[in-house]
């Protein structure tokens, strides 16, 4: 599951001087101002850099309509886990300090073009966006909240997979969140999944693949097993576009690849069809 | 093939065998010595097995002589009518399934199938299922729902198959769909972890009303070797990772994932397959009797509650 070590793509923010940003994909030099106004999408190669959950929320939700939900849920340490680098508790505390988040997902509700929705937005900066007990709990609570209000539910995934530090508790969140999605299905409540870079391991093998509509950002890494794991264990040569959004579209697992700047409008178009009538 | 920590037992066992052979040939009688050694074997077994740690348990869980799905079927079912194919692509051998009559109960049995021989293991991909396997399993579970048959799911896999074709045909989607659809099955679902519960490959057929686990089985989000490679940057530190990940039956029971531990005979399932298979049969029938009394709605709600409790956040 989280057998993933993330690929060499570095966050663009860490690159270079005050004026320039280097595209992590094509190494093009881009004016920082252009990079920011372009929503952190490379104007040369259309690489969509990873962005924070709040940046994403602000791109999508009508201003002044956002209300956070299940904000009280934070990390727990069910295994009392420590590894070579020390206790998980410390690692989690550092992630919280770095991001200002309490878990790897931001959950809440708001409006998209006037249509009320519930949303869960994962953030890769928080321990690789890993799925933990707290993350699964927030997604489940928010799905149940959406079910009660009959609001469409949207998840933006960005995750390396299950969080190893919470062991089996993390693995079980795959079943827990999918059960909550099944309830939305039974109630006829729309569920849209947006897969961003990266969506892998246990997150791809649970709610991220289960949208009524699956959408991806261009060139996002999406897959179950890690590229290195496959190459090492199976000794197979893998195609260059393996596990990209484009590869998944070609193989029938997503409906659309949508540019970041068009995402809100696209979601709004889809939501028109899922309106209660 | 003894595991390292089992060597003292192996020595006593071979001495007992020698004396038994001598007994047959010569006029001398070694009965007293034999029974003394047998007592010693019993106490040594207890001592050895009471001291094993998580890493030794991993070795036992993967032992090639542990009973496999077909052994359980043969030992417990008067009939097994295997059903084939996912109706999409193929008939994966990493997961098998079919109608079965298990101690008078008509049920649907599904599960991972490892092999005993190299050939069998190649056919079954060492129990690593492809998307076709997960889709076949879901097809059979939906059929069980239609025929109102309880589902018995046996878990024993190192993990879902990590390969090019598996990814191209949607390993992630296949597992995700099973998790979603299993949560609303209107029939009892009994899951038994008999050997290795390998991550997404295990939970992909592992959403049950109850999860049972043999006492020397393991169930983990990642293999100890994989975890050690990532978090300790050294695959050789797997024993430490095995301990940190809390993957034994006792751990999983205390974490609320496993509902019932099925004790293995002293010395482990690989030393006494028949008794292990019987114990698994008894546990299944016990659960069946209880779950068969529940309505479809109650079964679905109980299953939902079981999983929603795991990782539930309590305000301090």
XYZ file of C-alpha atoms in Angstrom:
593
model
C 0.000 0.000 0.000
C 2.136 2.826 1.162
C 5.059 1.022 -0.425
C 5.553 4.264 -2.124
C 8.446 6.482 -1.947
C 7.293 9.461 -3.849
C 8.950 10.182 -7.136
C 11.607 12.838 -7.509
C 9.194 15.644 -8.296
C 10.001 18.348 -5.822
C 7.687 21.080 -4.721
C 8.252 24.061 -6.928
C 8.218 26.412 -3.940
C 11.503 25.038 -2.714
C 13.299 26.006 -5.876
C 15.396 29.031 -6.523
C 15.278 32.743 -5.894
C 12.676 35.326 -5.030
C 11.903 36.114 -8.629
C 11.925 32.774 -10.341
C 10.407 29.388 -9.914
C 11.716 26.331 -11.720
C 9.093 23.953 -13.056
C 9.713 20.606 -11.297
C 8.748 18.768 -14.451
C 10.394 20.585 -17.414
C 12.890 22.778 -15.516
C 11.626 25.891 -17.286
C 12.257 29.176 -15.454
C 8.982 30.922 -14.733
C 8.359 34.289 -13.122
C 7.064 33.658 -9.643
C 4.196 36.041 -10.239
C 3.198 34.201 -13.382
C 3.484 30.897 -11.525
C 1.129 32.112 -8.790
C -1.446 33.708 -11.070
C -1.300 30.570 -13.223
C -2.413 28.493 -10.207
C 0.984 26.761 -10.008
C 0.592 25.249 -13.425
C 3.626 25.429 -15.700
C 2.818 27.667 -18.724
C 5.408 25.744 -20.769
C 4.524 22.085 -20.110
C 1.166 22.260 -18.280
C 2.599 20.437 -15.257
C 0.166 20.840 -12.361
C 2.227 21.267 -9.195
C 0.882 20.079 -5.883
C -1.062 22.739 -4.002
C -2.338 22.977 -0.445
C -5.867 22.117 0.606
C -6.695 25.733 1.359
C -5.395 26.939 -2.001
C -7.587 24.342 -3.629
C -10.622 25.244 -1.563
C -10.234 28.902 -2.499
C -10.141 27.994 -6.187
C -13.387 26.049 -5.980
C -15.703 27.316 -3.284
C -17.779 30.495 -3.702
C -16.232 33.098 -1.465
C -17.769 33.406 1.973
C -19.648 30.092 1.802
C -17.085 27.681 3.321
C -17.763 26.106 6.702
C -15.301 23.590 8.069
C -16.721 20.312 9.360
C -15.263 17.656 11.664
C -12.485 20.109 12.430
C -11.998 18.625 15.894
C -10.534 15.358 14.557
C -6.777 15.146 14.890
C -4.136 12.406 14.661
C -4.049 9.596 17.195
C -1.361 6.992 17.761
C -3.190 3.682 18.125
C -0.028 1.554 17.912
C 2.261 3.766 20.009
C 4.494 3.609 16.963
C 8.176 4.437 16.689
C 10.590 3.883 13.827
C 14.254 4.583 13.141
C 13.593 8.324 13.211
C 11.709 8.279 16.493
C 8.111 8.332 17.718
C 5.225 8.827 15.279
C 3.763 11.322 17.759
C 6.699 13.650 17.084
C 6.412 13.209 13.342
C 2.701 14.034 13.504
C 3.381 17.073 15.696
C 5.944 18.328 13.175
C 3.452 17.874 10.327
C 0.869 19.852 12.272
C 3.317 22.662 12.960
C 4.391 22.765 9.319
C 0.912 22.823 7.804
C -1.323 24.256 10.493
C -3.591 21.252 9.877
C -4.654 18.601 12.390
C -4.883 15.787 9.856
C -4.099 15.126 6.204
C -7.503 16.243 4.948
C -9.580 19.414 5.130
C -13.325 18.769 5.335
C -16.311 21.029 5.175
C -19.136 22.372 3.098
C -19.722 25.341 0.856
C -21.145 26.308 -2.502
C -19.883 25.798 -6.025
C -21.613 28.242 -8.328
C -24.428 28.430 -5.798
C -24.828 24.657 -5.423
C -24.223 23.402 -1.871
C -21.649 20.602 -1.611
C -19.675 18.733 1.039
C -15.984 18.382 0.387
C -12.876 16.585 1.561
C -9.579 17.971 0.263
C -6.433 15.972 0.979
C -3.106 17.721 1.442
C 0.103 15.986 0.414
C 2.201 18.184 2.700
C 0.749 16.457 5.760
C 2.680 13.174 5.986
C 2.323 12.564 2.267
C -1.433 12.979 2.443
C -1.553 9.553 4.035
C -4.818 7.874 4.961
C -4.923 7.414 8.745
C -7.567 6.761 11.349
C -8.183 10.504 11.698
C -8.251 11.094 7.958
C -10.670 8.189 7.403
C -12.818 9.442 10.255
C -13.019 12.966 8.803
C -13.941 11.668 5.352
C -16.552 9.303 6.801
C -18.110 11.944 9.069
C -18.275 14.387 6.158
C -19.832 11.785 3.848
C -22.462 11.109 6.535
C -23.014 14.858 6.876
C -23.491 15.073 3.084
C -25.924 12.145 3.248
C -28.052 13.839 5.915
C -28.302 17.045 3.874
C -28.441 15.265 0.504
C -25.549 17.460 -0.625
C -23.258 16.173 -3.356
C -19.933 14.950 -1.925
C -16.610 15.742 -3.589
C -13.218 14.344 -2.577
C -9.930 15.730 -3.888
C -7.332 13.015 -3.325
C -3.611 13.639 -2.941
C -2.008 10.763 -1.115
C 0.766 8.204 -1.119
C -1.598 5.653 0.444
C -2.287 4.268 3.896
C -0.230 5.680 6.788
C 2.062 2.876 7.940
C 2.475 4.413 11.395
C -1.129 3.555 12.210
C -0.848 0.020 10.829
C -4.025 -1.975 10.487
C -6.141 0.980 11.691
C -5.115 2.810 8.506
C -5.899 -0.186 6.317
C -9.388 -0.445 7.809
C -10.131 3.158 6.796
C -10.343 1.913 3.217
C -13.338 -0.240 4.177
C -14.805 2.425 6.447
C -14.747 5.222 3.859
C -16.047 2.962 1.069
C -18.958 1.908 3.274
C -19.817 5.601 3.680
C -19.653 6.039 -0.122
C -21.962 3.025 -0.531
C -24.519 4.792 1.675
C -24.387 7.865 -0.579
C -24.963 5.579 -3.567
C -28.000 3.994 -1.918
C -29.445 7.433 -1.169
C -28.801 8.709 -4.687
C -26.448 11.400 -3.420
C -23.799 12.313 -6.026
C -20.179 11.538 -5.224
C -17.442 12.997 -7.416
C -13.824 11.961 -7.046
C -10.978 14.167 -8.252
C -7.568 12.482 -8.375
C -4.602 14.838 -8.139
C -0.890 14.186 -8.048
C -0.298 11.691 -6.489
C -3.172 9.312 -5.759
C -1.713 5.906 -5.002
C -1.863 2.814 -2.802
C -4.756 2.468 -0.397
C -6.366 5.748 -1.402
C -6.522 4.786 -5.081
C -7.850 1.385 -3.983
C -10.712 2.881 -2.006
C -12.766 6.077 -2.287
C -10.640 7.749 -4.984
C -11.709 5.185 -7.613
C -15.341 5.054 -6.561
C -16.679 8.359 -7.888
C -19.860 8.469 -9.961
C -17.482 10.554 -12.033
C -13.711 10.207 -11.678
C -11.774 13.298 -12.726
C -7.997 13.795 -12.752
C -5.616 16.694 -13.138
C -3.243 16.430 -16.098
C -0.313 14.053 -15.667
C -1.185 13.199 -12.060
C 0.449 9.996 -10.823
C -2.349 7.492 -10.144
C -1.816 3.823 -9.369
C -2.007 1.013 -6.858
C 1.457 -0.523 -6.559
C 4.570 1.630 -6.743
C 6.495 1.759 -9.993
C 9.676 0.574 -8.268
C 7.869 -2.287 -6.524
C 6.507 -3.490 -9.848
C 9.851 -3.196 -11.600
C 11.674 -5.009 -8.809
C 9.260 -7.833 -8.146
C 7.990 -8.494 -11.640
C 11.045 -7.454 -13.668
C 8.865 -5.839 -16.274
C 9.665 -2.829 -18.385
C 7.045 -0.174 -17.781
C 5.796 2.318 -20.363
C 6.782 5.959 -19.838
C 3.219 7.145 -19.305
C 2.500 4.266 -16.881
C 0.192 5.291 -14.013
C -0.421 8.803 -15.327
C -3.860 10.377 -15.543
C -3.606 9.980 -19.335
C -2.849 6.243 -18.980
C -5.857 5.788 -16.708
C -8.134 7.687 -19.098
C -6.972 5.436 -21.924
C -7.633 2.329 -19.807
C -11.129 3.401 -18.832
C -10.735 4.305 -15.173
C -11.385 8.023 -15.279
C -13.936 10.095 -17.157
C -12.042 13.303 -17.781
C -8.743 15.080 -17.371
C -9.487 18.653 -16.388
C -7.090 21.587 -16.107
C -6.949 23.266 -12.744
C -8.248 26.571 -14.108
C -11.322 24.817 -15.527
C -12.052 22.588 -12.535
C -14.715 24.706 -10.840
C -16.668 25.210 -14.013
C -16.430 21.499 -14.862
C -17.650 20.436 -11.411
C -20.504 22.897 -11.705
C -21.538 21.403 -15.042
C -21.551 17.886 -13.586
C -23.426 18.950 -10.463
C -26.309 20.260 -12.623
C -27.040 16.653 -13.607
C -26.882 15.358 -10.051
C -29.384 17.886 -8.700
C -32.279 16.397 -6.754
C -35.395 16.375 -8.804
C 11.274 -27.972 7.406
C 11.687 -26.506 10.901
C 11.905 -22.776 11.514
C 15.001 -21.685 13.456
C 13.280 -21.351 16.781
C 11.617 -24.735 16.310
C 14.924 -26.657 16.215
C 14.796 -27.859 19.857
C 11.421 -29.442 19.070
C 12.757 -31.043 15.938
C 15.589 -32.659 17.931
C 13.242 -34.200 20.478
C 10.926 -35.394 17.719
C 13.726 -37.126 15.831
C 14.907 -38.866 19.025
C 11.392 -40.132 19.653
C 11.293 -41.463 16.086
C 14.623 -43.254 16.540
C 13.527 -44.934 19.754
C 10.244 -45.981 18.172
C 12.137 -47.639 15.339
C 14.447 -49.418 17.812
C 11.399 -50.599 19.752
C 10.155 -52.402 16.670
C 13.449 -54.122 15.914
C 15.106 -55.098 19.184
C 13.939 -56.959 22.251
C 14.586 -53.954 24.412
C 11.698 -51.728 25.330
C 12.029 -47.944 25.303
C 8.420 -47.094 26.168
C 9.367 -45.299 29.387
C 11.988 -43.223 27.593
C 9.568 -42.429 24.782
C 6.822 -41.219 27.054
C 9.343 -39.137 28.989
C 10.478 -37.544 25.747
C 6.896 -36.929 24.676
C 6.264 -35.093 27.930
C 9.405 -33.102 27.308
C 8.251 -32.303 23.771
C 4.967 -30.984 25.080
C 6.542 -28.765 27.707
C 9.264 -27.567 25.335
C 6.631 -26.736 22.686
C 4.695 -24.717 25.197
C 7.827 -22.910 26.306
C 9.063 -22.222 22.767
C 5.680 -21.037 21.540
C 4.949 -18.887 24.570
C 8.132 -16.943 23.867
C 7.785 -16.270 20.151
C 7.637 -12.683 19.020
C 5.863 -11.023 16.086
C 8.662 -11.809 13.643
C 8.557 -15.527 14.480
C 4.778 -15.369 14.066
C 5.325 -13.983 10.561
C 7.474 -17.045 9.787
C 4.758 -19.382 11.075
C 2.030 -17.512 9.174
C 4.015 -18.012 5.950
C 5.006 -21.631 6.669
C 4.658 -23.673 3.476
C 3.096 -26.592 5.339
C 0.281 -24.540 6.848
C -3.153 -25.643 5.660
C -4.269 -23.764 2.540
C -7.762 -22.896 1.308
C -8.198 -26.186 -0.558
C -7.263 -28.077 2.629
C -9.970 -26.267 4.559
C -12.491 -26.939 1.812
C -11.560 -30.618 1.669
C -11.603 -30.973 5.446
C -14.839 -29.091 6.132
C -17.058 -29.289 3.047
C -18.967 -32.347 1.873
C -19.349 -30.599 -1.470
C -17.482 -27.827 -3.233
C -18.780 -26.670 -6.577
C -16.099 -24.349 -7.858
C -17.247 -21.455 -10.039
C -14.988 -19.802 -12.538
C -14.339 -16.448 -14.133
C -14.996 -12.759 -13.621
C -17.124 -12.386 -16.794
C -14.788 -9.598 -17.883
C -11.364 -10.939 -18.608
C -10.329 -14.221 -17.075
C -10.301 -16.768 -14.291
C -7.618 -15.732 -11.840
C -6.261 -18.575 -9.710
C -5.015 -16.315 -6.901
C -8.610 -16.208 -5.619
C -10.944 -19.170 -6.022
C -14.523 -19.689 -4.914
C -17.766 -21.542 -5.281
C -20.835 -23.099 -3.675
C -19.972 -25.279 -0.707
C -21.734 -27.380 1.871
C -19.833 -26.727 5.069
C -20.954 -29.024 7.883
C -24.527 -29.028 6.550
C -24.590 -25.291 5.886
C -24.915 -24.221 2.256
C -22.573 -21.288 1.794
C -20.442 -19.421 -0.723
C -16.753 -19.946 -0.077
C -14.187 -17.562 -1.540
C -10.550 -17.054 -0.697
C -6.950 -16.663 -1.672
C -5.305 -19.810 -2.874
C -1.577 -20.277 -2.434
C 0.146 -23.339 -3.861
C 1.970 -26.230 -2.240
C 4.299 -26.929 -5.135
C 6.248 -24.538 -7.334
C 3.869 -25.280 -10.231
C 0.797 -24.590 -8.114
C 2.350 -21.419 -6.811
C 3.128 -20.173 -10.286
C -0.481 -20.818 -11.354
C -1.833 -19.048 -8.270
C 0.831 -16.282 -8.335
C 1.686 -17.232 -4.731
C -1.785 -16.156 -3.667
C -1.379 -12.662 -5.084
C -4.642 -11.954 -6.872
C -5.150 -9.850 -9.992
C -8.111 -7.541 -10.612
C -9.775 -10.541 -12.281
C -9.568 -12.391 -8.965
C -11.193 -9.568 -7.004
C -13.891 -9.202 -9.680
C -14.563 -12.947 -9.683
C -14.878 -12.831 -5.880
C -17.356 -9.928 -6.087
C -19.360 -11.725 -8.750
C -19.647 -14.759 -6.477
C -20.547 -12.624 -3.459
C -23.324 -10.914 -5.412
C -24.538 -14.353 -6.448
C -24.525 -15.390 -2.788
C -26.645 -12.318 -2.015
C -29.128 -13.358 -4.712
C -29.350 -16.942 -3.383
C -29.313 -15.756 0.261
C -26.192 -17.780 1.037
C -23.771 -16.758 3.791
C -20.282 -15.890 2.544
C -17.143 -17.388 4.056
C -13.999 -15.560 2.940
C -10.554 -17.062 3.624
C -7.639 -14.624 3.644
C -4.074 -15.761 2.996
C -2.091 -13.509 0.667
C 1.200 -11.626 0.631
C -0.708 -8.800 -1.122
C -2.450 -7.934 -4.361
C -0.381 -8.720 -7.442
C 1.891 -5.779 -8.325
C 2.222 -6.000 -12.103
C 1.807 -4.075 -15.316
C -1.315 -5.957 -16.424
C -2.828 -5.735 -12.946
C -2.465 -1.950 -13.018
C -3.697 -1.676 -16.602
C -6.840 -3.634 -15.749
C -7.495 -1.623 -12.606
C -6.193 -3.328 -9.466
C -7.118 -0.223 -7.470
C -10.626 -0.025 -8.949
C -11.275 -3.732 -8.387
C -10.344 -3.576 -4.704
C -12.189 -0.278 -4.185
C -15.356 -1.705 -5.739
C -15.219 -4.780 -3.514
C -14.852 -2.643 -0.388
C -17.842 -0.565 -1.449
C -20.118 -3.409 -2.516
C -19.205 -5.781 0.331
C -20.379 -3.146 2.797
C -23.979 -3.554 1.614
C -24.233 -7.330 1.135
C -27.531 -8.481 2.669
C -26.132 -11.854 3.828
C -23.721 -12.840 6.630
C -20.058 -12.366 5.712
C -17.541 -14.295 7.824
C -13.884 -13.477 7.196
C -11.079 -15.746 8.437
C -7.429 -14.724 8.293
C -5.687 -18.101 8.106
C -2.138 -17.091 7.211
C -0.905 -13.806 5.800
C -3.262 -10.858 5.692
C -1.381 -8.774 3.167
C -2.715 -5.224 3.066
C -5.125 -4.126 0.305
C -4.922 -7.585 -1.193
C -6.440 -8.945 2.016
C -9.093 -6.332 2.781
C -10.187 -6.556 -0.888
C -12.170 -9.662 0.128
C -12.111 -8.932 3.840
C -15.084 -6.739 4.773
C -17.098 -8.941 7.127
C -19.690 -8.940 9.876
C -17.023 -10.759 11.857
C -13.319 -11.213 11.246
C -11.778 -14.370 12.732
C -8.064 -14.991 12.883
C -5.902 -18.017 13.578
C -3.606 -17.430 16.544
C -0.419 -17.498 14.437
C -1.768 -15.562 11.459
C -0.712 -11.959 10.790
C -2.580 -9.038 9.207
C -0.829 -5.826 8.230
C -1.047 -2.632 6.199
C 2.391 -3.423 4.721
C 4.832 -6.327 4.936
C 7.410 -5.947 7.731
C 10.122 -6.067 5.058
C 8.476 -3.274 3.058
C 7.939 -1.143 6.142
C 11.543 -1.649 7.293
C 12.815 -0.652 3.850
C 10.879 2.616 3.945
C 10.932 3.670 7.603
C 14.214 2.067 8.717
C 15.849 2.294 5.258
C 16.956 -1.296 5.795
C 14.914 -4.360 4.886
C 16.893 -6.451 7.382
C 15.228 -4.617 10.219
C 11.922 -6.331 9.414
C 11.735 -7.912 12.900
C 11.585 -4.424 14.432
C 8.992 -3.320 11.915
C 6.950 -6.479 12.602
C 6.831 -5.572 16.289
C 6.051 -1.894 15.689
C 3.217 -2.590 13.220
C 1.219 -4.697 15.740
C 0.210 -7.438 13.342
C -0.527 -10.452 15.543
C -3.977 -11.834 16.320
C -3.830 -10.475 19.878
C -2.888 -7.010 18.623
C -5.707 -6.973 16.090
C -8.226 -8.135 18.647
C -7.250 -5.327 21.004
C -7.482 -2.823 18.129
C -11.052 -3.949 17.402
C -10.302 -5.332 13.933
C -10.538 -9.023 14.838
C -13.566 -10.384 16.697
C -12.452 -13.907 17.528
C -9.065 -15.603 17.717
C -9.040 -19.280 16.777
C -6.300 -20.958 18.837
C -3.966 -23.200 16.878
C -2.754 -26.493 18.353
C 0.517 -26.173 20.310
C 3.314 -26.157 17.739
C 1.264 -24.263 15.158
C -1.093 -25.133 12.311
C 1.739 -26.567 10.218
C 2.363 -29.282 12.826
C -1.267 -30.262 13.201
C -3.324 -29.330 10.152
C -6.312 -31.549 10.971
C -6.921 -30.057 14.399
C -6.518 -26.555 12.973
C -9.049 -27.204 10.209
C -11.544 -28.591 12.739
C -11.093 -25.570 14.997
C -11.738 -23.252 12.033
C -14.861 -25.266 11.167
C -16.172 -24.993 14.730
C -15.599 -21.242 14.779
C -17.347 -20.740 11.410
C -20.379 -22.764 12.456
C -20.601 -20.896 15.756
C -20.669 -17.569 13.922
C -23.062 -18.834 11.245
C -25.627 -19.863 13.859
C -25.528 -16.384 15.331
C -25.448 -14.364 12.109
C -28.153 -16.382 10.338
C -30.660 -15.010 12.864
C -29.973 -11.434 11.783
C -32.099 -9.638 9.181
C -30.444 -8.293 6.009
C -30.797 -4.735 7.272
C -29.306 -5.607 10.622
C -26.381 -7.386 8.926
C -25.634 -4.339 6.785
C -25.932 -1.922 9.731
C -23.803 -4.104 12.001
C -21.071 -4.326 9.346
C -21.155 -0.553 8.837
C -20.848 0.039 12.580
C -17.990 -2.434 12.908
C -15.815 -0.484 10.473
C -16.957 3.008 11.386
C -15.825 2.344 14.968
C -12.244 1.654 13.858
C -10.314 4.907 14.058
C -13.266 6.672 15.630
C -12.013 9.867 17.132
C -12.747 10.430 20.786
C -12.584 13.961 22.094
C -10.240 14.110 25.057
